[in-house]
XYZ file of C-alpha atoms in Angstrom:
744
model
C 44.626 -33.271 -7.754
C 46.423 -34.381 -4.403
C 45.099 -33.967 -0.851
C 46.972 -34.485 2.522
C 45.816 -33.924 6.005
C 48.187 -33.345 8.960
C 47.487 -33.381 12.628
C 46.068 -29.997 13.950
C 48.547 -27.318 14.673
C 45.971 -25.280 16.485
C 42.962 -26.089 18.382
C 39.581 -24.557 17.826
C 39.354 -22.256 20.452
C 36.634 -20.715 22.639
C 39.559 -19.432 24.623
C 39.260 -16.478 26.821
C 41.049 -13.370 27.777
C 40.221 -10.118 29.841
C 38.562 -12.430 32.280
C 35.489 -13.849 31.022
C 35.548 -12.470 27.501
C 36.001 -14.595 24.509
C 38.932 -14.323 22.294
C 38.338 -14.768 18.347
C 37.811 -18.331 17.674
C 40.868 -19.971 16.299
C 40.056 -22.806 13.507
C 42.371 -25.755 13.756
C 44.928 -25.834 10.834
C 44.675 -29.090 8.804
C 46.537 -28.432 5.674
C 45.250 -29.951 2.504
C 47.053 -29.568 -0.991
C 44.973 -28.429 -3.987
C 46.954 -28.952 -7.338
C 45.698 -27.925 -10.827
C 47.516 -26.727 -13.780
C 50.779 -27.113 -12.098
C 49.463 -24.775 -9.298
C 49.528 -25.989 -5.667
C 47.416 -24.251 -3.065
C 47.544 -25.201 0.577
C 44.136 -24.874 2.206
C 44.275 -24.997 5.928
C 40.552 -24.965 6.401
C 38.813 -27.148 4.027
C 37.988 -29.410 6.834
C 35.236 -27.037 7.927
C 33.157 -28.364 5.188
C 31.311 -31.298 6.982
C 28.715 -29.869 9.010
C 27.938 -33.176 10.429
C 31.400 -33.074 12.107
C 30.975 -32.160 15.803
C 34.136 -30.113 15.709
C 32.590 -27.991 12.847
C 29.580 -27.416 14.698
C 31.401 -26.466 17.775
C 33.554 -23.896 15.772
C 30.565 -22.428 14.290
C 28.798 -22.104 17.727
C 31.993 -20.569 19.013
C 31.785 -17.978 16.090
C 28.241 -17.117 16.958
C 29.178 -16.669 20.710
C 32.047 -14.401 19.823
C 30.014 -12.509 17.347
C 27.192 -11.972 20.085
C 29.850 -10.707 22.442
C 31.357 -8.396 20.106
C 27.920 -6.938 19.099
C 26.571 -6.811 22.675
C 26.939 -3.191 22.704
C 24.582 -2.813 19.888
C 21.747 -4.494 21.595
C 19.740 -1.229 22.364
C 20.301 0.032 18.791
C 19.217 -3.409 17.431
C 16.103 -3.264 19.585
C 15.470 0.337 18.489
C 15.577 -0.466 14.812
C 13.568 -3.552 14.954
C 10.862 -1.349 16.850
C 11.141 1.135 14.192
C 10.511 -1.481 11.527
C 7.563 -2.676 13.347
C 6.097 0.664 14.058
C 6.184 1.632 10.349
C 4.898 -1.329 8.927
C 1.156 -1.980 8.632
C 1.444 -5.501 10.269
C -2.354 -6.525 9.538
C -2.626 -6.075 5.742
C -3.658 -7.298 2.353
C -2.153 -7.612 -1.079
C -4.323 -6.208 -3.875
C -6.677 -8.922 -4.948
C -5.838 -10.269 -8.571
C -8.739 -11.654 -10.676
C -8.425 -15.184 -11.992
C -11.731 -16.735 -13.369
C -14.464 -16.638 -10.772
C -12.242 -15.670 -7.915
C -10.137 -12.577 -6.479
C -6.831 -14.046 -5.092
C -4.736 -12.394 -2.511
C -2.699 -12.822 0.717
C -3.159 -11.045 4.014
C -0.656 -10.648 7.085
C -1.723 -10.636 10.594
C -0.040 -8.721 13.408
C 2.009 -10.948 15.396
C 1.979 -13.696 12.848
C 5.140 -14.454 10.781
C 3.713 -15.776 7.419
C 1.302 -14.793 4.938
C -2.202 -16.226 4.642
C -3.203 -17.102 1.105
C -6.851 -16.372 0.384
C -9.615 -15.801 -2.155
C -13.185 -14.452 -2.470
C -15.756 -14.884 -5.267
C -15.906 -12.237 -8.076
C -19.416 -12.251 -8.233
C -19.830 -10.449 -5.088
C -17.872 -7.337 -6.449
C -19.303 -6.887 -10.046
C -20.307 -3.388 -10.714
C -23.466 -3.095 -12.656
C -23.283 -2.153 -16.304
C -19.607 -0.690 -16.186
C -17.573 -3.100 -18.338
C -14.628 -2.595 -16.030
C -16.526 -2.811 -12.855
C -15.766 -6.490 -12.607
C -12.012 -5.712 -12.797
C -12.150 -3.312 -9.898
C -10.606 -5.052 -6.919
C -12.955 -5.375 -3.841
C -12.665 -3.023 -1.093
C -9.870 -4.472 1.122
C -11.870 -3.763 4.289
C -14.728 -5.920 2.942
C -12.886 -9.006 1.908
C -12.894 -10.955 5.271
C -16.336 -9.769 6.688
C -18.526 -9.295 3.690
C -17.359 -11.047 0.784
C -17.038 -14.714 1.902
C -13.236 -15.056 2.242
C -11.905 -18.561 1.785
C -8.453 -19.407 3.286
C -6.351 -21.448 0.869
C -3.158 -22.016 2.719
C -2.173 -20.446 6.255
C 1.531 -20.349 6.312
C 1.367 -19.827 10.223
C -0.521 -23.171 10.567
C 1.651 -24.940 8.189
C 5.030 -23.669 10.091
C 3.739 -24.654 13.423
C 6.466 -26.667 15.071
C 9.211 -25.814 12.703
C 12.096 -23.618 13.019
C 11.976 -22.726 9.267
C 9.310 -22.539 6.806
C 9.079 -21.557 3.141
C 6.472 -21.878 0.444
C 8.010 -22.634 -2.902
C 5.033 -23.569 -5.072
C 1.488 -22.239 -4.967
C -0.371 -23.252 -7.889
C -4.306 -23.220 -8.318
C -5.679 -25.341 -10.976
C -7.346 -23.753 -14.025
C -10.912 -24.599 -12.685
C -10.158 -23.375 -9.106
C -10.842 -26.573 -7.594
C -7.438 -27.730 -6.493
C -4.236 -26.202 -5.049
C -0.825 -27.637 -5.593
C 1.609 -26.229 -2.819
C 5.203 -27.089 -1.815
C 6.780 -26.482 1.451
C 10.330 -26.552 2.962
C 10.740 -26.797 6.605
C 14.601 -27.155 6.688
C 16.003 -24.315 4.369
C 17.694 -26.569 1.693
C 14.983 -25.575 -0.822
C 13.880 -29.273 -1.330
C 10.019 -28.989 -1.234
C 7.450 -31.469 -0.476
C 4.516 -31.135 -2.994
C 1.026 -31.652 -1.696
C -2.642 -31.202 -3.169
C -5.352 -29.638 -1.444
C -9.067 -29.799 -2.595
C -10.374 -26.532 -2.146
C -13.927 -27.385 -2.418
C -13.749 -29.495 0.747
C -10.348 -28.280 2.340
C -9.059 -31.724 2.460
C -5.418 -32.516 1.670
C -5.295 -35.339 -0.584
C -3.146 -38.389 -0.414
C -0.739 -37.045 -3.049
C 2.617 -36.206 -1.770
C 5.735 -35.921 -3.533
C 9.090 -35.123 -1.492
C 12.094 -33.255 -2.859
C 10.735 -31.323 -5.592
C 12.030 -27.895 -6.918
C 10.052 -24.559 -7.174
C 6.864 -24.425 -9.136
C 4.135 -26.734 -10.472
C 1.774 -26.583 -13.506
C -1.575 -28.098 -13.896
C -3.167 -29.736 -17.009
C -6.167 -27.868 -18.320
C -8.537 -30.510 -16.795
C -6.592 -30.549 -13.388
C -6.354 -34.276 -13.839
C -2.415 -33.920 -13.769
C 0.273 -31.647 -12.442
C 3.729 -31.092 -13.895
C 6.640 -30.502 -11.353
C 10.417 -30.507 -11.378
C 13.173 -32.529 -9.476
C 16.912 -32.021 -8.860
C 19.913 -34.064 -9.197
C 22.585 -34.461 -6.550
C 24.227 -31.353 -7.545
C 20.859 -29.429 -6.830
C 20.329 -28.933 -10.610
C 16.790 -28.906 -11.711
C 16.915 -31.559 -14.535
C 13.650 -33.656 -14.601
C 10.146 -32.553 -15.480
C 7.428 -35.089 -14.153
C 3.819 -35.551 -14.706
C 1.757 -36.744 -11.851
C -1.661 -37.980 -12.245
C -3.922 -37.029 -9.450
C -4.485 -39.937 -7.060
C -1.624 -41.973 -8.339
C 1.511 -43.067 -6.370
C 4.400 -40.848 -6.935
C 6.579 -43.716 -7.908
C 4.312 -44.080 -11.060
C 4.841 -40.490 -12.178
C 5.875 -40.077 -15.790
C 9.209 -38.491 -16.856
C 8.280 -35.937 -19.512
C 11.735 -34.531 -20.005
C 15.261 -34.997 -18.623
C 18.027 -32.751 -19.258
C 21.110 -34.733 -19.604
C 23.619 -31.869 -20.198
C 24.918 -30.688 -16.849
C 25.414 -27.331 -17.993
C 21.506 -26.942 -18.256
C 18.487 -26.656 -15.728
C 14.839 -27.063 -16.497
C 11.625 -25.242 -15.814
C 7.830 -25.716 -16.508
C 5.095 -23.286 -16.851
C 1.727 -22.601 -18.361
C 0.928 -19.892 -20.973
C -1.601 -17.235 -19.761
C -3.860 -18.466 -22.591
C -3.869 -21.936 -20.771
C -3.284 -23.495 -24.171
C 0.275 -24.696 -23.661
C 2.469 -26.126 -21.115
C 6.034 -25.091 -21.743
C 9.113 -26.780 -20.684
C 12.412 -24.888 -20.911
C 15.844 -25.955 -20.935
C 18.601 -23.207 -20.314
C 22.262 -22.812 -19.530
C 23.704 -19.322 -18.697
C 24.058 -18.715 -22.398
C 21.785 -20.926 -24.303
C 18.187 -22.109 -24.034
C 15.697 -24.507 -25.623
C 11.664 -24.721 -25.437
C 9.264 -27.457 -25.885
C 5.509 -27.239 -25.685
C 2.761 -29.456 -24.934
C -1.105 -29.398 -25.311
C -2.253 -28.296 -21.713
C -5.601 -29.910 -22.506
C -4.043 -33.252 -23.034
C -2.775 -35.046 -19.946
C -0.674 -37.611 -22.207
C 0.766 -34.856 -24.347
C 4.337 -35.363 -25.434
C 6.664 -32.307 -25.797
C 7.147 -30.644 -29.137
C 10.561 -28.693 -29.759
C 10.224 -24.914 -30.620
C 13.850 -24.595 -31.879
C 16.846 -26.622 -31.323
C 19.510 -25.226 -29.080
C 22.360 -23.358 -30.592
C 25.255 -22.321 -28.237
C 24.856 -18.650 -27.293
C 21.195 -18.181 -28.672
C 18.752 -17.537 -25.860
C 14.926 -17.425 -26.434
C 11.632 -17.605 -24.687
C 8.165 -18.115 -26.000
C 4.711 -16.723 -25.192
C 1.518 -17.840 -26.876
C -0.708 -15.240 -28.611
C -3.430 -15.066 -31.339
C -2.867 -12.861 -34.313
C -5.323 -12.340 -37.065
C -7.270 -15.333 -35.764
C -3.955 -17.545 -35.984
C -2.067 -19.219 -32.980
C 1.504 -17.850 -32.842
C 4.472 -17.899 -30.578
C 5.975 -14.658 -29.807
C 9.746 -15.337 -29.528
C 11.954 -13.070 -27.601
C 15.656 -13.934 -28.715
C 19.158 -12.858 -29.125
C 20.012 -14.603 -32.401
C 21.867 -11.869 -34.106
C 20.234 -9.086 -31.767
C 22.517 -8.752 -28.777
C 19.938 -6.874 -26.651
C 17.126 -9.177 -28.099
C 14.258 -8.708 -30.535
C 10.863 -9.844 -30.524
C 9.778 -12.157 -33.414
C 6.625 -14.295 -34.003
C 6.099 -17.695 -35.741
C 3.161 -19.865 -36.361
C 2.583 -22.439 -33.721
C 2.780 -25.207 -36.202
C 6.118 -23.977 -37.724
C 7.828 -22.380 -34.665
C 11.520 -22.816 -35.863
C 13.948 -19.928 -36.285
C 13.433 -20.091 -40.086
C 9.936 -18.709 -39.428
C 10.799 -15.884 -36.940
C 9.420 -12.812 -38.369
C 10.516 -9.530 -36.408
C 7.844 -7.478 -34.743
C 9.837 -5.359 -32.387
C 13.364 -4.794 -33.733
C 16.536 -4.876 -31.830
C 17.908 -1.505 -30.417
C 21.423 -0.972 -29.121
C 20.159 1.357 -26.302
C 17.392 -0.846 -25.293
C 17.565 -4.296 -23.748
C 14.198 -6.261 -24.272
C 13.660 -8.447 -21.216
C 10.099 -9.916 -21.164
C 7.076 -10.249 -23.148
C 3.532 -10.786 -21.858
C 0.637 -11.751 -24.078
C -3.090 -11.168 -23.456
C -5.995 -11.627 -25.767
C -6.068 -8.072 -26.997
C -2.636 -6.723 -26.436
C 1.002 -7.484 -25.553
C 2.935 -5.917 -22.694
C 6.804 -5.558 -23.429
C 9.111 -5.076 -20.465
C 12.605 -3.631 -21.194
C 15.496 -1.604 -19.831
C 16.847 1.886 -21.248
C 19.258 4.173 -19.599
C 19.722 1.753 -16.475
C 15.868 2.002 -15.760
C 13.182 -0.408 -16.294
C 10.193 0.435 -18.605
C 6.887 -1.070 -19.797
C 4.947 -0.605 -22.936
C 1.756 -1.684 -24.430
C 1.233 -2.966 -27.919
C -2.423 -3.672 -29.210
C -3.134 -6.916 -31.018
C -4.958 -6.187 -34.251
C -5.881 -8.395 -37.151
C -2.812 -7.382 -38.982
C -0.447 -8.128 -36.003
C 1.129 -5.892 -33.189
C 0.252 -2.239 -33.180
C 2.627 0.729 -32.141
C 3.982 0.570 -28.589
C 2.689 3.052 -25.868
C 5.394 3.601 -22.953
C 3.804 4.072 -19.600
C 5.436 7.119 -18.348
C 6.491 8.009 -14.740
C 7.797 11.050 -13.581
C 10.572 10.311 -11.044
C 14.269 10.312 -11.844
C 14.927 6.977 -10.474
C 12.218 4.219 -10.216
C 11.462 0.717 -10.927
C 8.483 -0.641 -12.716
C 7.384 -4.077 -13.933
C 4.252 -6.344 -14.558
C 2.599 -7.576 -11.449
C -0.057 -10.319 -11.233
C -1.805 -10.699 -14.293
C -3.321 -14.354 -14.482
C -6.125 -13.371 -16.942
C -5.862 -13.851 -20.501
C -9.051 -11.581 -21.459
C -8.217 -8.887 -19.021
C -8.790 -5.287 -20.193
C -6.079 -3.888 -17.967
C -2.631 -4.749 -16.731
C -1.324 -4.852 -13.210
C 1.781 -2.964 -12.742
C 4.306 -2.879 -9.768
C 6.189 0.333 -9.220
C 8.425 1.864 -6.545
C 11.474 4.137 -6.038
C 13.761 4.958 -3.220
C 11.321 7.392 -1.771
C 8.041 5.840 -3.195
C 6.676 2.795 -1.297
C 5.666 -0.087 -3.180
C 2.748 0.884 -5.463
C 0.225 -1.271 -7.315
C -1.257 0.314 -10.516
C -3.870 -1.180 -13.183
C -3.248 0.341 -16.554
C -6.402 0.523 -18.520
C -5.158 -0.166 -21.952
C -8.245 1.038 -23.745
C -7.925 4.573 -22.355
C -4.221 4.518 -21.412
C -5.191 5.261 -17.908
C -3.272 4.476 -14.684
C -5.301 3.726 -11.748
C -3.858 3.567 -8.335
C -4.901 0.599 -6.423
C -2.615 0.684 -3.340
C 0.486 2.328 -1.990
C 2.378 0.364 0.638
C 1.301 2.186 3.908
C 4.249 3.686 6.036
C 2.920 4.142 9.370
C 4.148 7.119 11.635
C 5.223 10.496 10.110
C 6.790 9.336 6.748
C 6.984 12.216 4.225
C 8.761 11.417 0.924
C 9.797 15.111 0.741
C 12.258 14.369 3.642
C 14.403 12.310 1.342
C 16.209 12.916 -1.828
C 17.437 10.432 -4.672
C 20.039 10.966 -6.937
C 21.908 9.597 -10.047
C 25.716 9.614 -9.940
C 28.310 8.337 -12.554
C 31.623 6.988 -11.632
C 34.514 6.742 -14.034
C 36.006 3.169 -13.916
C 39.628 2.366 -14.442
C 39.140 1.735 -18.353
C 37.185 4.917 -18.576
C 33.672 3.497 -18.452
C 31.090 5.434 -16.645
C 29.438 3.288 -14.019
C 25.951 4.472 -12.850
C 25.290 4.975 -9.008
C 21.681 5.435 -7.620
C 21.565 7.204 -4.227
C 19.046 7.968 -1.497
C 19.643 10.314 1.594
C 17.759 12.716 3.669
C 17.080 15.961 2.310
C 19.795 18.476 2.876
C 22.407 15.689 3.501
C 25.971 17.241 3.693
C 28.256 16.855 0.687
C 31.459 17.589 2.602
C 32.390 13.923 3.381
C 31.158 13.806 6.969
C 27.948 11.799 6.006
C 28.278 7.935 6.600
C 27.163 5.777 3.445
C 26.285 2.253 2.718
C 27.210 1.036 -0.766
C 25.509 -2.148 -2.213
C 26.753 -4.180 -5.070
C 25.832 -7.340 -6.914
C 27.096 -7.544 -10.451
C 26.540 -11.085 -11.727
C 24.261 -13.171 -13.795
C 22.917 -10.175 -15.864
C 20.798 -9.510 -12.514
C 19.916 -5.772 -12.097
C 19.548 -4.211 -8.935
C 16.935 -1.270 -9.287
C 15.961 1.642 -6.883
C 13.357 0.447 -4.680
C 11.650 1.541 -1.361
C 12.505 -0.303 1.995
C 11.011 0.473 5.206
C 14.110 -0.923 7.250
C 16.314 1.540 5.362
C 14.459 4.472 7.001
C 16.345 3.616 10.011
C 19.423 4.316 8.060
C 18.489 7.251 6.431
C 17.054 8.967 9.556
C 20.397 8.459 11.224
C 22.188 10.562 8.446
C 23.334 7.458 6.440
C 22.886 7.632 2.732
C 22.177 4.354 0.812
C 23.736 3.743 -2.648
C 23.612 1.094 -5.399
C 26.716 0.560 -7.598
C 25.443 -0.688 -10.905
C 28.644 -2.329 -11.695
C 29.366 -4.365 -14.939
C 28.441 -8.060 -14.698
C 24.822 -6.975 -14.079
C 22.371 -6.101 -16.803
C 21.466 -2.480 -16.010
C 22.880 -1.151 -19.294
C 22.085 -3.965 -21.528
C 23.717 -7.370 -22.432
C 27.160 -5.787 -23.246
C 27.296 -4.568 -19.716
C 26.975 -8.012 -18.406
C 29.476 -9.561 -21.071
C 31.896 -7.211 -19.772
C 31.891 -8.452 -16.135
C 31.743 -12.261 -16.434
C 34.445 -15.003 -17.040
C 37.772 -13.471 -18.239
C 36.465 -9.970 -17.664
C 35.060 -10.397 -14.264
C 37.544 -8.076 -12.495
C 35.581 -5.160 -14.061
C 32.834 -5.813 -11.449
C 35.377 -5.392 -8.841
C 37.204 -2.473 -10.107
C 33.858 -0.823 -10.987
C 32.775 -0.962 -7.211
C 36.006 0.566 -5.999
C 35.538 3.271 -8.520
C 32.044 3.926 -7.333
C 33.337 3.970 -3.701
C 36.055 6.406 -4.575
C 33.751 8.529 -6.569
C 31.225 8.922 -3.706
C 34.208 10.237 -1.269
C 35.364 12.451 -4.046
C 31.994 13.916 -4.618
C 31.632 14.588 -0.900
C 28.751 12.220 -0.375
C 30.935 10.343 2.311
C 34.592 9.493 2.954
C 36.359 6.190 3.358
C 36.353 6.068 7.015
C 32.578 6.348 6.975
C 31.762 4.263 4.007
C 30.474 0.580 4.569
C 30.160 -1.895 1.518
C 27.544 -4.718 1.461
C 26.596 -7.507 -0.896
C 25.316 -11.064 -0.724
C 25.874 -14.328 -2.526
C 27.543 -13.492 -5.712
C 27.566 -9.893 -4.306
C 29.502 -11.425 -1.432
C 32.325 -12.475 -3.605
C 32.268 -8.880 -4.800
C 32.805 -7.773 -1.080
C 35.752 -10.432 -0.477
C 37.422 -9.390 -3.784
C 37.197 -5.597 -2.991
C 38.250 -6.190 0.417
C 41.511 -7.663 -0.874
C 41.697 -5.012 -3.792
C 41.098 -1.882 -1.971
C 40.672 -2.289 2.074
C 41.528 1.350 2.410
C 38.271 2.510 0.480
C 35.973 1.178 3.273
C 35.335 1.635 7.060
C 33.556 -1.874 7.139
C 32.331 -4.721 5.010
C 28.975 -6.814 5.394
C 29.149 -10.058 3.275
C 25.846 -12.112 3.294
C 25.858 -15.728 2.359
C 29.050 -14.780 0.346
C 30.604 -16.688 -2.295
C 34.074 -16.112 -1.192
C 35.707 -19.533 -1.835
C 34.820 -19.467 -5.497
C 37.495 -21.259 -7.039
C 37.349 -24.189 -4.797
C 33.624 -24.500 -5.435
C 34.017 -24.099 -9.120
C 36.731 -26.592 -9.378
C 34.520 -29.465 -8.026
C 31.641 -30.550 -10.320
C 30.148 -32.648 -7.785
C 29.168 -29.510 -5.697
C 25.702 -27.639 -6.137
C 25.311 -25.712 -9.465
C 29.159 -25.841 -10.333
C 28.829 -27.276 -13.850
C 26.030 -24.759 -14.748
C 28.125 -21.991 -13.368
C 31.002 -22.572 -15.826
C 29.334 -20.509 -18.471
C 29.278 -17.604 -15.825
C 32.841 -18.056 -14.276
C 34.566 -20.103 -16.702
C 35.758 -23.646 -16.345
C 39.099 -23.646 -14.129
C 39.079 -27.405 -14.056
C 39.933 -27.951 -17.581
C 41.150 -24.388 -18.762
C 44.471 -23.430 -17.222
C 43.628 -19.712 -18.385
C 40.551 -19.638 -16.347
C 42.071 -21.133 -13.538
C 44.781 -18.511 -13.398
C 42.353 -15.711 -13.846
C 39.886 -17.000 -10.963
C 43.125 -17.730 -8.828
C 43.988 -13.973 -9.177
C 40.780 -12.656 -7.629
C 39.009 -15.627 -5.706
C 38.659 -13.877 -2.119
C 39.692 -16.728 -0.029
C 42.961 -17.559 -1.726
C 43.986 -13.897 -1.972
C 43.755 -13.027 1.675
C 47.050 -11.180 2.554
C 48.675 -9.838 5.617
C 47.498 -6.332 5.215
C 45.210 -4.070 7.227
C 41.520 -5.016 6.424
C 38.465 -3.105 7.607
C 36.033 -4.771 10.019
C 34.023 -7.385 8.303
C 30.788 -9.007 9.166
C 29.943 -12.264 7.373
C 26.716 -13.860 7.726
C 25.835 -17.233 6.466
C 23.197 -20.144 6.988
C 23.914 -23.830 7.786
C 21.424 -25.357 5.129
C 22.289 -23.090 2.316
C 22.545 -25.172 -0.744
C 23.624 -22.540 -2.995
C 26.581 -20.911 -1.297
C 27.771 -23.466 1.410
C 28.397 -22.153 4.815
C 32.032 -23.377 4.598
C 32.969 -20.662 2.277
C 32.643 -17.740 4.922
C 33.620 -20.088 7.598
C 36.994 -20.848 5.882
C 37.305 -17.051 4.728
C 36.839 -15.580 8.260
C 39.359 -18.224 9.768
C 41.943 -17.147 6.960
C 41.392 -13.609 7.520
C 42.101 -13.974 11.334
C 45.111 -16.152 10.851
C 46.860 -14.126 8.019
C 45.845 -10.485 8.761
C 44.598 -10.513 12.342
C 41.489 -8.816 10.891
C 38.464 -7.819 12.933
C 36.097 -10.280 11.380
C 32.918 -11.698 12.670
C 31.032 -14.613 11.538
C 27.249 -15.281 12.392
C 25.792 -18.586 11.238
C 22.057 -19.234 11.162
C 21.728 -22.764 12.322
C 18.449 -23.518 10.894
C 18.088 -21.456 7.625
C 18.971 -21.491 3.954
C 20.107 -19.092 1.182
C 17.651 -16.489 1.894
C 18.409 -16.437 5.738
C 15.760 -16.892 8.420
C 12.027 -17.391 7.713
C 9.182 -15.391 9.018
C 9.023 -11.718 8.709
C 9.660 -10.856 12.332
C 12.736 -13.062 12.383
C 13.846 -11.171 9.104
C 13.349 -7.883 10.764
C 15.585 -8.787 13.744
C 18.278 -10.029 11.130
C 17.968 -6.629 9.286
C 18.298 -4.792 12.586
C 21.441 -6.849 13.453
C 23.014 -5.897 10.211
C 22.133 -2.193 10.048
C 23.248 -1.682 13.844
C 26.668 -2.938 12.811
C 26.790 -0.851 9.778
C 25.805 2.405 11.545
C 28.372 1.725 14.305
C 31.061 0.859 12.202
C 30.397 3.875 9.910
C 30.504 6.105 13.009
C 26.800 7.238 12.534
C 24.662 8.498 15.310
C 22.613 5.899 17.074
C 19.498 8.063 17.411
C 17.456 9.114 14.462
C 16.855 12.628 13.340
C 14.063 14.611 14.409
C 12.297 16.188 11.632
C 14.167 19.222 10.649
C 17.008 18.934 12.970
C 19.315 16.442 14.719
C 18.172 14.699 17.775
C 19.855 15.983 20.967
C 22.921 14.034 21.903
C 23.101 12.421 18.592
C 26.279 13.683 17.254
C 28.414 11.163 15.247
C 30.419 8.862 17.297
C 34.164 8.815 17.043
C 35.871 5.866 15.370
């Protein structure tokens, strides 16, 4: 590869026209040649990569100023949406307490405060007489603070004081309930400082470990804690054991993953018998276990890695014997569940207990003392089933039924091994986040809480629908859609279409308070369940990765065109949105079918994918080769990526308006990608593109719930305006006076 710099042919501009109005910033052109496999690409804007360069900072600030100018007319709309979110949200609220040992654990939020407060109260204060289930009924939320002796474990607001950004990446209470390991990030780069608090005294101990990854796991006796660190490419690769009270420099390395395609994680089985250390690439996994009661235990291999075989283990007791339940895809594309003795856990001893099915993708298994919960996906919807544990093994599965056409369900907080019920989290487009406890012995769902939506919210004012779009190759692609009841089907309604389609991640129908501000202004919201996600099983994912990745983009365009043809919207009223890998999708469809959209929102977008995937020194690159292919060493992969990478394929065509949002400290998708993309869009196509950079945030955007609401209001105001939607919400049953759609 060769690289050459030339003198700037343009100056970074904060120039003005029309008096005091800012013109679009013009990034300096500093050509660099990038040559691979006989192909040379001239990159004019790679110099924007160095965030410590004052010229780069100046350019980003100029972009922010320009974006603010170009959206200034939306200030009132932004303010209205932000106010609506606040007014609909119960700002002083509590989560449903989850029992672990002698304590109920929960979080509370306080009106005016940005961050959650982590708390607990004793179980003994809530025991209910002789009812065997009484001790599992969460305390009344109103009693927690004033009656039951609430104990504050970690106040995010106090921890965040003095910082522009704050995030908790680790929150792990020791099995005996005495100690808390917690990790905090005050920059946004997802490097957490791990600390330990003695919950008996409230004292933060001297133990402090910088630059750790998410998560921590205690030994059973709470004399040591396991944690993970990352390498220079932000790959979690080492598992350490820290003895309480010892200097971090003396911590013991338990496992190091030397293959750059793999990352590691550590966790504790629900039974608290074993610590599990997992190594995984995008297509292969390997698990080791340690005795959780032994602070000097050495890891034991479950099954040696084999390319293309993924597996995960969970400890259970069957017929008095300790076994591992193994969820794997060895000869089972959509995974099957097997069991093996802990002493002989290898694949030659894997005995199937839940067989593979072509129409059902098994996703997770949770073992308890008396039953097992299986999470899976069928017909693009999540499901859960409970299987009793008997002396002979697993009994027949009982699927928990729900009545809505579209919904999302999964296991919630279930920390106790011997609990008689299962905490479930449920939601749909029209049903706010709901917490159920499923009582296994009597197959009964008990409603514990439904997220309050203040004001006059009525789910009957909204409708959810399932549509199917025909892709270019004839594949039928599911679409989930929500709108106001009675929305027109004549193409006049605006629509926001969301897409992701990578890593086998499924995007399921879920309720969102902020989204009501769109729906009440006549805009529908839809999810395109494109290939590359996992909504329809492992094959759905395989058909949208590496050398089939273009299916993700053509599927999304097919969904957009279907919504227009079916009368849900029209191209001049349809806005597309996606973030991260979904941002790559946005960049690709902007090149592929700019006529299909009125506007595009790309959040932390992976739009300079080829440059990134060619550079093994950048964060996550090598472990991503199984997802995107290896263009550095494979000319066919290079040519394929080169054919769709958004940045390289910007052309002199007419693009819809584009809003790109990024964060300076993002370590997953570097800010330079959207910065280069917007510069090239302007220079090549004179596109109406805006770049908004959060100068103290990471991949997840701003921290703090109020700041996050403001950011969502900013996006939604731009979306409504770009789609020509009305700026005032509908009054129940009619359109608000003077709120007819604005002209484009």
